[in-house]
PDB file of N, CA and C in Angstrom:
ATOM      1  N   MET A   1       0.821  -1.141  -0.196  1.00 46.00           N
ATOM      2  CA  MET A   1       0.153  -0.046   0.389  1.00 46.00           C
ATOM      3  C   MET A   1       0.191   1.013   0.041  1.00 46.00           C
ATOM      4  N   LEU A   2       0.232   2.770  -0.985  1.00 50.00           N
ATOM      5  CA  LEU A   2       1.082   3.637  -1.155  1.00 50.00           C
ATOM      6  C   LEU A   2       0.859   4.191   0.383  1.00 50.00           C
ATOM      7  N   HIS A   3       1.532   4.509   0.896  1.00 55.00           N
ATOM      8  CA  HIS A   3       1.440   5.759   2.065  1.00 55.00           C
ATOM      9  C   HIS A   3       1.746   6.703   1.633  1.00 55.00           C
ATOM     10  N   THR A   4       0.990   8.095   1.801  1.00 67.00           N
ATOM     11  CA  THR A   4       1.175   9.533   1.617  1.00 67.00           C
ATOM     12  C   THR A   4       1.703  10.204   3.245  1.00 67.00           C
ATOM     13  N   ASN A   5       1.743  11.352   2.453  1.00 71.00           N
ATOM     14  CA  ASN A   5       2.278  12.229   3.763  1.00 71.00           C
ATOM     15  C   ASN A   5       1.090  13.283   3.726  1.00 71.00           C
ATOM     16  N   PRO A   6      -0.570  13.660   5.097  1.00 85.00           N
ATOM     17  CA  PRO A   6      -1.136  14.166   4.437  1.00 85.00           C
ATOM     18  C   PRO A   6      -0.852  15.881   4.889  1.00 85.00           C
ATOM     19  N   TYR A   7       0.172  15.728   4.755  1.00 87.00           N
ATOM     20  CA  TYR A   7       1.205  17.604   5.516  1.00 87.00           C
ATOM     21  C   TYR A   7       1.638  17.710   4.135  1.00 87.00           C
ATOM     22  N   ALA A   8       1.798  19.278   4.239  1.00 90.00           N
ATOM     23  CA  ALA A   8       2.312  19.884   3.127  1.00 90.00           C
ATOM     24  C   ALA A   8       3.181  21.479   3.619  1.00 90.00           C
ATOM     25  N   CYS A   9       4.158  21.885   3.233  1.00 90.00           N
ATOM     26  CA  CYS A   9       4.509  23.310   2.842  1.00 90.00           C
ATOM     27  C   CYS A   9       3.541  24.453   2.156  1.00 90.00           C
ATOM     28  N   PRO A  10       2.912  25.422   3.463  1.00 93.00           N
ATOM     29  CA  PRO A  10       2.119  25.884   2.641  1.00 93.00           C
ATOM     30  C   PRO A  10       3.220  27.440   1.688  1.00 93.00           C
ATOM     31  N   VAL A  11       4.775  27.316   1.658  1.00 94.00           N
ATOM     32  CA  VAL A  11       5.526  27.878   1.187  1.00 94.00           C
ATOM     33  C   VAL A  11       5.355  27.822  -0.248  1.00 94.00           C
ATOM     34  N   CYS A  12       7.045  26.487   0.131  1.00 89.00           N
ATOM     35  CA  CYS A  12       7.039  25.610  -1.204  1.00 89.00           C
ATOM     36  C   CYS A  12       5.736  25.460  -2.641  1.00 89.00           C
ATOM     37  N   ASN A  13       4.214  25.266  -2.369  1.00 89.00           N
ATOM     38  CA  ASN A  13       3.006  25.445  -2.557  1.00 89.00           C
ATOM     39  C   ASN A  13       2.150  26.381  -2.993  1.00 89.00           C
ATOM     40  N   GLY A  14       3.041  27.767  -2.479  1.00 92.00           N
ATOM     41  CA  GLY A  14       2.154  28.859  -2.910  1.00 92.00           C
ATOM     42  C   GLY A  14       1.934  29.580  -2.033  1.00 92.00           C
ATOM     43  N   PHE A  15       0.822  28.396  -1.191  1.00 93.00           N
ATOM     44  CA  PHE A  15      -0.561  28.953  -0.496  1.00 93.00           C
ATOM     45  C   PHE A  15       0.006  30.499   0.238  1.00 93.00           C
ATOM     46  N   THR A  16       1.325  30.502   1.260  1.00 93.00           N
ATOM     47  CA  THR A  16       1.533  31.886   1.661  1.00 93.00           C
ATOM     48  C   THR A  16       2.856  32.609   0.954  1.00 93.00           C
ATOM     49  N   SER A  17       3.670  33.483   1.569  1.00 93.00           N
ATOM     50  CA  SER A  17       4.913  33.188   1.328  1.00 93.00           C
ATOM     51  C   SER A  17       5.913  33.948   2.641  1.00 93.00           C
ATOM     52  N   TYR A  18       6.823  33.695   3.084  1.00 94.00           N
ATOM     53  CA  TYR A  18       7.918  33.947   3.546  1.00 94.00           C
ATOM     54  C   TYR A  18       8.532  35.447   3.881  1.00 94.00           C
ATOM     55  N   THR A  19       7.882  36.247   4.946  1.00 94.00           N
ATOM     56  CA  THR A  19       7.915  37.139   5.162  1.00 94.00           C
ATOM     57  C   THR A  19       9.282  37.857   6.539  1.00 94.00           C
ATOM     58  N   ALA A  20      10.481  37.899   6.942  1.00 96.00           N
ATOM     59  CA  ALA A  20      10.796  38.244   7.573  1.00 96.00           C
ATOM     60  C   ALA A  20      11.685  39.115   7.323  1.00 96.00           C
ATOM     61  N   TYR A  21      12.629  40.164   8.101  1.00 98.00           N
ATOM     62  CA  TYR A  21      13.973  40.914   8.703  1.00 98.00           C
ATOM     63  C   TYR A  21      14.836  40.473   8.891  1.00 98.00           C
ATOM     64  N   CYS A  22      15.544  40.756   8.008  1.00 98.00           N
ATOM     65  CA  CYS A  22      16.919  40.161   8.841  1.00 98.00           C
ATOM     66  C   CYS A  22      18.010  40.991   9.724  1.00 98.00           C
ATOM     67  N   PRO A  23      18.372  40.177  10.813  1.00 97.00           N
ATOM     68  CA  PRO A  23      18.587  40.857  12.279  1.00 97.00           C
ATOM     69  C   PRO A  23      19.861  41.863  11.776  1.00 97.00           C
ATOM     70  N   LYS A  24      20.745  41.373  11.579  1.00 98.00           N
ATOM     71  CA  LYS A  24      21.320  41.755  11.376  1.00 98.00           C
ATOM     72  C   LYS A  24      21.414  42.996  10.040  1.00 98.00           C
ATOM     73  N   CYS A  25      20.521  43.211   9.054  1.00 98.00           N
ATOM     74  CA  CYS A  25      20.798  45.172   8.476  1.00 98.00           C
ATOM     75  C   CYS A  25      19.266  45.554   8.584  1.00 98.00           C
ATOM     76  N   SER A  26      18.401  44.495   8.748  1.00 98.00           N
ATOM     77  CA  SER A  26      16.817  45.028   8.414  1.00 98.00           C
ATOM     78  C   SER A  26      15.810  44.923   7.557  1.00 98.00           C
ATOM     79  N   HIS A  27      17.067  44.694   5.956  1.00 98.00           N
ATOM     80  CA  HIS A  27      16.174  44.199   4.892  1.00 98.00           C
ATOM     81  C   HIS A  27      15.673  43.201   4.817  1.00 98.00           C
ATOM     82  N   ILE A  28      14.403  42.970   4.276  1.00 97.00           N
ATOM     83  CA  ILE A  28      14.010  41.697   3.679  1.00 97.00           C
ATOM     84  C   ILE A  28      14.695  40.008   3.582  1.00 97.00           C
ATOM     85  N   LEU A  29      14.802  39.723   3.954  1.00 98.00           N
ATOM     86  CA  LEU A  29      14.963  38.487   3.868  1.00 98.00           C
ATOM     87  C   LEU A  29      14.209  37.535   2.728  1.00 98.00           C
ATOM     88  N   GLN A  30      15.210  36.494   1.996  1.00 97.00           N
ATOM     89  CA  GLN A  30      14.456  36.246   0.733  1.00 97.00           C
ATOM     90  C   GLN A  30      14.491  34.061   1.512  1.00 97.00           C
ATOM     91  N   ASP A  31      13.541  34.160   0.732  1.00 96.00           N
ATOM     92  CA  ASP A  31      13.314  32.362   0.860  1.00 96.00           C
ATOM     93  C   ASP A  31      14.556  31.836  -0.430  1.00 96.00           C
ATOM     94  N   GLY A  32      15.555  30.684  -0.279  1.00 94.00           N
ATOM     95  CA  GLY A  32      15.935  30.313  -0.816  1.00 94.00           C
ATOM     96  C   GLY A  32      15.777  28.874  -1.953  1.00 94.00           C
ATOM     97  N   GLY A  33      14.544  28.286  -1.258  1.00 90.00           N
ATOM     98  CA  GLY A  33      13.154  27.323  -1.027  1.00 90.00           C
ATOM     99  C   GLY A  33      14.165  26.046  -0.148  1.00 90.00           C
ATOM    100  N   ARG A  34      13.730  25.159  -0.395  1.00 87.00           N
ATOM    101  CA  ARG A  34      13.168  23.994   0.622  1.00 87.00           C
ATOM    102  C   ARG A  34      15.554  23.298   0.530  1.00 87.00           C
ATOM    103  N   ILE A  35      16.041  23.245   1.908  1.00 84.00           N
ATOM    104  CA  ILE A  35      17.359  23.003   2.030  1.00 84.00           C
ATOM    105  C   ILE A  35      17.531  21.698   1.074  1.00 84.00           C
ATOM    106  N   PHE A  36      16.323  20.824   1.455  1.00 77.00           N
ATOM    107  CA  PHE A  36      17.215  19.532   0.504  1.00 77.00           C
ATOM    108  C   PHE A  36      17.542  20.106  -0.458  1.00 77.00           C
ATOM    109  N   ASP A  37      17.081  21.035  -1.435  1.00 76.00           N
ATOM    110  CA  ASP A  37      17.595  21.219  -3.345  1.00 76.00           C
ATOM    111  C   ASP A  37      18.868  21.747  -3.060  1.00 76.00           C
ATOM    112  N   TYR A  38      19.600  21.401  -1.916  1.00 73.00           N
ATOM    113  CA  TYR A  38      20.959  22.690  -2.069  1.00 73.00           C
ATOM    114  C   TYR A  38      22.134  21.416  -1.534  1.00 73.00           C
ATOM    115  N   PHE A  39      21.388  20.146  -1.108  1.00 72.00           N
ATOM    116  CA  PHE A  39      22.740  19.066  -0.767  1.00 72.00           C
ATOM    117  C   PHE A  39      23.383  18.203  -2.234  1.00 72.00           C
ATOM    118  N   ALA A  40      22.504  17.735  -3.075  1.00 68.00           N
ATOM    119  CA  ALA A  40      23.296  16.688  -4.549  1.00 68.00           C
ATOM    120  C   ALA A  40      22.207  17.332  -5.617  1.00 68.00           C
ATOM    121  N   ASP A  41      23.434  16.536  -6.936  1.00 68.00           N
ATOM    122  CA  ASP A  41      21.952  17.022  -8.230  1.00 68.00           C
ATOM    123  C   ASP A  41      20.989  16.752  -8.218  1.00 68.00           C
ATOM    124  N   TYR A  42      20.591  15.154  -7.201  1.00 63.00           N
ATOM    125  CA  TYR A  42      19.369  14.890  -7.394  1.00 63.00           C
ATOM    126  C   TYR A  42      18.275  15.032  -6.252  1.00 63.00           C
ATOM    127  N   SER A  43      19.313  16.222  -5.224  1.00 63.00           N
ATOM    128  CA  SER A  43      18.424  15.666  -4.374  1.00 63.00           C
ATOM    129  C   SER A  43      16.613  16.489  -4.368  1.00 63.00           C
ATOM    130  N   PRO A  44      16.412  17.192  -5.639  1.00 63.00           N
ATOM    131  CA  PRO A  44      15.141  18.367  -5.550  1.00 63.00           C
ATOM    132  C   PRO A  44      14.493  16.865  -6.678  1.00 63.00           C
ATOM    133  N   TYR A  45      15.120  15.792  -6.897  1.00 63.00           N
ATOM    134  CA  TYR A  45      13.926  14.500  -7.280  1.00 63.00           C
ATOM    135  C   TYR A  45      13.893  13.422  -6.427  1.00 63.00           C
ATOM    136  N   ARG A  46      14.537  13.621  -4.923  1.00 66.00           N
ATOM    137  CA  ARG A  46      13.938  12.333  -3.798  1.00 66.00           C
ATOM    138  C   ARG A  46      12.769  12.850  -3.488  1.00 66.00           C
ATOM    139  N   PRO A  47      12.097  11.581  -3.038  1.00 62.00           N
ATOM    140  CA  PRO A  47      10.868  11.793  -2.039  1.00 62.00           C
ATOM    141  C   PRO A  47      11.696  12.638  -1.400  1.00 62.00           C
ATOM    142  N   ILE A  48      10.266  13.107  -0.666  1.00 68.00           N
ATOM    143  CA  ILE A  48      10.721  14.885   0.089  1.00 68.00           C
ATOM    144  C   ILE A  48      10.848  13.932   1.911  1.00 68.00           C
ATOM    145  N   ASP A  49       9.681  12.657   2.021  1.00 70.00           N
ATOM    146  CA  ASP A  49       9.895  12.570   3.286  1.00 70.00           C
ATOM    147  C   ASP A  49      11.154  11.535   3.450  1.00 70.00           C
ATOM    148  N   ASP A  50      11.923  10.382   1.944  1.00 67.00           N
ATOM    149  CA  ASP A  50      12.723  10.628   2.327  1.00 67.00           C
ATOM    150  C   ASP A  50      14.007  10.953   2.655  1.00 67.00           C
ATOM    151  N   LEU A  51      14.305  12.071   2.166  1.00 68.00           N
ATOM    152  CA  LEU A  51      14.810  13.164   2.918  1.00 68.00           C
ATOM    153  C   LEU A  51      15.045  13.696   4.274  1.00 68.00           C
ATOM    154  N   LYS A  52      13.789  13.806   4.613  1.00 71.00           N
ATOM    155  CA  LYS A  52      13.705  14.208   5.550  1.00 71.00           C
ATOM    156  C   LYS A  52      14.140  13.004   7.183  1.00 71.00           C
ATOM    157  N   MET A  53      13.635  12.278   6.742  1.00 70.00           N
ATOM    158  CA  MET A  53      13.999  11.092   7.599  1.00 70.00           C
ATOM    159  C   MET A  53      15.774  10.784   7.698  1.00 70.00           C
ATOM    160  N   THR A  54      16.570  11.761   6.493  1.00 66.00           N
ATOM    161  CA  THR A  54      18.324  12.012   6.503  1.00 66.00           C
ATOM    162  C   THR A  54      18.853  12.764   6.973  1.00 66.00           C
ATOM    163  N   ASP A  55      18.536  14.112   7.190  1.00 68.00           N
ATOM    164  CA  ASP A  55      18.716  15.138   7.320  1.00 68.00           C
ATOM    165  C   ASP A  55      19.164  15.725   8.537  1.00 68.00           C
ATOM    166  N   GLY A  56      19.686  14.852   9.434  1.00 69.00           N
ATOM    167  CA  GLY A  56      19.217  15.126  10.783  1.00 69.00           C
ATOM    168  C   GLY A  56      18.257  16.374  11.521  1.00 69.00           C
ATOM    169  N   LEU A  57      17.384  16.660  11.085  1.00 73.00           N
ATOM    170  CA  LEU A  57      16.957  17.527  11.907  1.00 73.00           C
ATOM    171  C   LEU A  57      15.346  16.413  12.357  1.00 73.00           C
ATOM    172  N   LEU A  58      14.407  17.500  13.206  1.00 72.00           N
ATOM    173  CA  LEU A  58      13.266  16.502  13.882  1.00 72.00           C
ATOM    174  C   LEU A  58      11.920  17.503  13.094  1.00 72.00           C
ATOM    175  N   ASP A  59      12.280  17.605  11.667  1.00 77.00           N
ATOM    176  CA  ASP A  59      11.418  17.761  10.367  1.00 77.00           C
ATOM    177  C   ASP A  59       9.866  17.798  10.062  1.00 77.00           C
ATOM    178  N   TYR A  60      10.697  15.853  10.129  1.00 75.00           N
ATOM    179  CA  TYR A  60       9.506  15.022   9.918  1.00 75.00           C
ATOM    180  C   TYR A  60       8.799  15.132  10.862  1.00 75.00           C
ATOM    181  N   GLN A  61       8.885  14.529  12.248  1.00 78.00           N
ATOM    182  CA  GLN A  61       8.304  14.287  13.465  1.00 78.00           C
ATOM    183  C   GLN A  61       7.443  15.485  13.291  1.00 78.00           C
ATOM    184  N   ASN A  62       8.193  16.633  13.093  1.00 83.00           N
ATOM    185  CA  ASN A  62       7.408  17.785  13.729  1.00 83.00           C
ATOM    186  C   ASN A  62       6.725  18.481  12.545  1.00 83.00           C
ATOM    187  N   HIS A  63       6.522  17.883  11.282  1.00 87.00           N
ATOM    188  CA  HIS A  63       5.779  18.420  10.077  1.00 87.00           C
ATOM    189  C   HIS A  63       5.906  19.966  10.067  1.00 87.00           C
ATOM    190  N   THR A  64       7.952  19.968   9.604  1.00 90.00           N
ATOM    191  CA  THR A  64       8.172  21.178   9.344  1.00 90.00           C
ATOM    192  C   THR A  64       8.776  21.164   7.930  1.00 90.00           C
ATOM    193  N   CYS A  65       9.254  22.463   7.667  1.00 89.00           N
ATOM    194  CA  CYS A  65      10.261  22.649   6.516  1.00 89.00           C
ATOM    195  C   CYS A  65      11.564  22.913   6.236  1.00 89.00           C
ATOM    196  N   PRO A  66      12.325  22.528   5.401  1.00 91.00           N
ATOM    197  CA  PRO A  66      13.534  23.749   6.538  1.00 91.00           C
ATOM    198  C   PRO A  66      13.605  23.948   5.230  1.00 91.00           C
ATOM    199  N   HIS A  67      13.843  25.279   4.982  1.00 94.00           N
ATOM    200  CA  HIS A  67      13.761  26.752   3.983  1.00 94.00           C
ATOM    201  C   HIS A  67      15.458  27.173   4.498  1.00 94.00           C
ATOM    202  N   GLN A  68      16.016  27.095   3.462  1.00 95.00           N
ATOM    203  CA  GLN A  68      18.059  28.395   3.622  1.00 95.00           C
ATOM    204  C   GLN A  68      16.918  30.113   3.231  1.00 95.00           C
ATOM    205  N   ILE A  69      16.938  30.427   4.125  1.00 97.00           N
ATOM    206  CA  ILE A  69      16.353  31.853   3.888  1.00 97.00           C
ATOM    207  C   ILE A  69      18.085  32.539   4.789  1.00 97.00           C
ATOM    208  N   TYR A  70      17.731  34.113   3.638  1.00 97.00           N
ATOM    209  CA  TYR A  70      18.972  34.970   3.467  1.00 97.00           C
ATOM    210  C   TYR A  70      18.447  36.104   3.128  1.00 97.00           C
ATOM    211  N   CYS A  71      19.807  37.195   3.225  1.00 98.00           N
ATOM    212  CA  CYS A  71      19.474  38.714   3.307  1.00 98.00           C
ATOM    213  C   CYS A  71      20.989  38.676   2.297  1.00 98.00           C
ATOM    214  N   GLU A  72      20.545  39.448   0.758  1.00 97.00           N
ATOM    215  CA  GLU A  72      20.538  40.178  -1.008  1.00 97.00           C
ATOM    216  C   GLU A  72      21.695  40.931  -0.676  1.00 97.00           C
ATOM    217  N   HIS A  73      21.137  41.492   1.230  1.00 97.00           N
ATOM    218  CA  HIS A  73      22.154  43.047   1.065  1.00 97.00           C
ATOM    219  C   HIS A  73      23.107  42.676   1.935  1.00 97.00           C
ATOM    220  N   CYS A  74      23.264  41.433   3.046  1.00 98.00           N
ATOM    221  CA  CYS A  74      24.055  41.611   4.101  1.00 98.00           C
ATOM    222  C   CYS A  74      25.160  40.296   4.315  1.00 98.00           C
ATOM    223  N   GLY A  75      24.673  39.444   3.256  1.00 97.00           N
ATOM    224  CA  GLY A  75      24.586  38.361   3.225  1.00 97.00           C
ATOM    225  C   GLY A  75      24.662  36.484   4.375  1.00 97.00           C
ATOM    226  N   TYR A  76      23.403  37.888   5.170  1.00 98.00           N
ATOM    227  CA  TYR A  76      22.809  36.735   6.010  1.00 98.00           C
ATOM    228  C   TYR A  76      21.997  35.382   5.521  1.00 98.00           C
ATOM    229  N   ARG A  77      22.504  34.278   6.636  1.00 97.00           N
ATOM    230  CA  ARG A  77      21.817  33.277   5.690  1.00 97.00           C
ATOM    231  C   ARG A  77      21.141  32.415   7.626  1.00 97.00           C
ATOM    232  N   GLU A  78      20.040  32.020   7.214  1.00 96.00           N
ATOM    233  CA  GLU A  78      20.084  30.767   8.675  1.00 96.00           C
ATOM    234  C   GLU A  78      19.276  29.665   7.461  1.00 96.00           C
ATOM    235  N   VAL A  79      18.750  29.118   8.193  1.00 93.00           N
ATOM    236  CA  VAL A  79      17.660  27.706   8.007  1.00 93.00           C
ATOM    237  C   VAL A  79      16.296  28.074   8.735  1.00 93.00           C
ATOM    238  N   THR A  80      15.831  28.087   8.179  1.00 93.00           N
ATOM    239  CA  THR A  80      14.213  28.574   9.289  1.00 93.00           C
ATOM    240  C   THR A  80      12.863  27.292   9.379  1.00 93.00           C
ATOM    241  N   LEU A  81      12.266  26.606   9.406  1.00 91.00           N
ATOM    242  CA  LEU A  81      11.558  25.496   9.413  1.00 91.00           C
ATOM    243  C   LEU A  81      10.189  26.137   9.364  1.00 91.00           C
ATOM    244  N   MET A  82      10.177  25.406   8.521  1.00 94.00           N
ATOM    245  CA  MET A  82       8.004  26.025   8.366  1.00 94.00           C
ATOM    246  C   MET A  82       7.189  25.252   8.862  1.00 94.00           C
ATOM    247  N   GLN A  83       6.031  26.030   8.915  1.00 93.00           N
ATOM    248  CA  GLN A  83       5.532  25.171  10.093  1.00 93.00           C
ATOM    249  C   GLN A  83       3.987  24.342   8.479  1.00 93.00           C
ATOM    250  N   GLU A  84       4.237  22.770   8.493  1.00 90.00           N
ATOM    251  CA  GLU A  84       3.742  22.140   7.206  1.00 90.00           C
ATOM    252  C   GLU A  84       1.216  22.197   7.665  1.00 90.00           C
ATOM    253  N   SER A  85       0.983  22.727   7.191  1.00 91.00           N
ATOM    254  CA  SER A  85      -0.416  22.263   7.465  1.00 91.00           C
ATOM    255  C   SER A  85      -0.943  20.975   6.846  1.00 91.00           C
ATOM    256  N   HIS A  86      -1.850  20.565   7.443  1.00 85.00           N
ATOM    257  CA  HIS A  86      -2.781  19.499   7.259  1.00 85.00           C
ATOM    258  C   HIS A  86      -3.310  19.533   6.263  1.00 85.00           C
ATOM    259  N   TYR A  87      -3.073  18.951   5.008  1.00 79.00           N
ATOM    260  CA  TYR A  87      -4.584  18.587   3.928  1.00 79.00           C
ATOM    261  C   TYR A  87      -5.825  17.781   4.298  1.00 79.00           C
TER     262      TYR A  87
END
């Protein structure tokens, strides 16, 4: 039987947008997308739940989606966990 996760990231799916300000320079932070997409050439094509079980974060258990957030002005970077929604 095929198991599907009933949770989805509202930012990845375009339901909401991420808005926050840089803690260093106060410019608007940019969302660089899921951190999985930066792991390796084929990471964007692997099943999301598979990546979540091996990334070292508690994102699978907590229904969050880790995103690379950055500031174009000063170069500040961080990983932010976006809360997934049940659908």
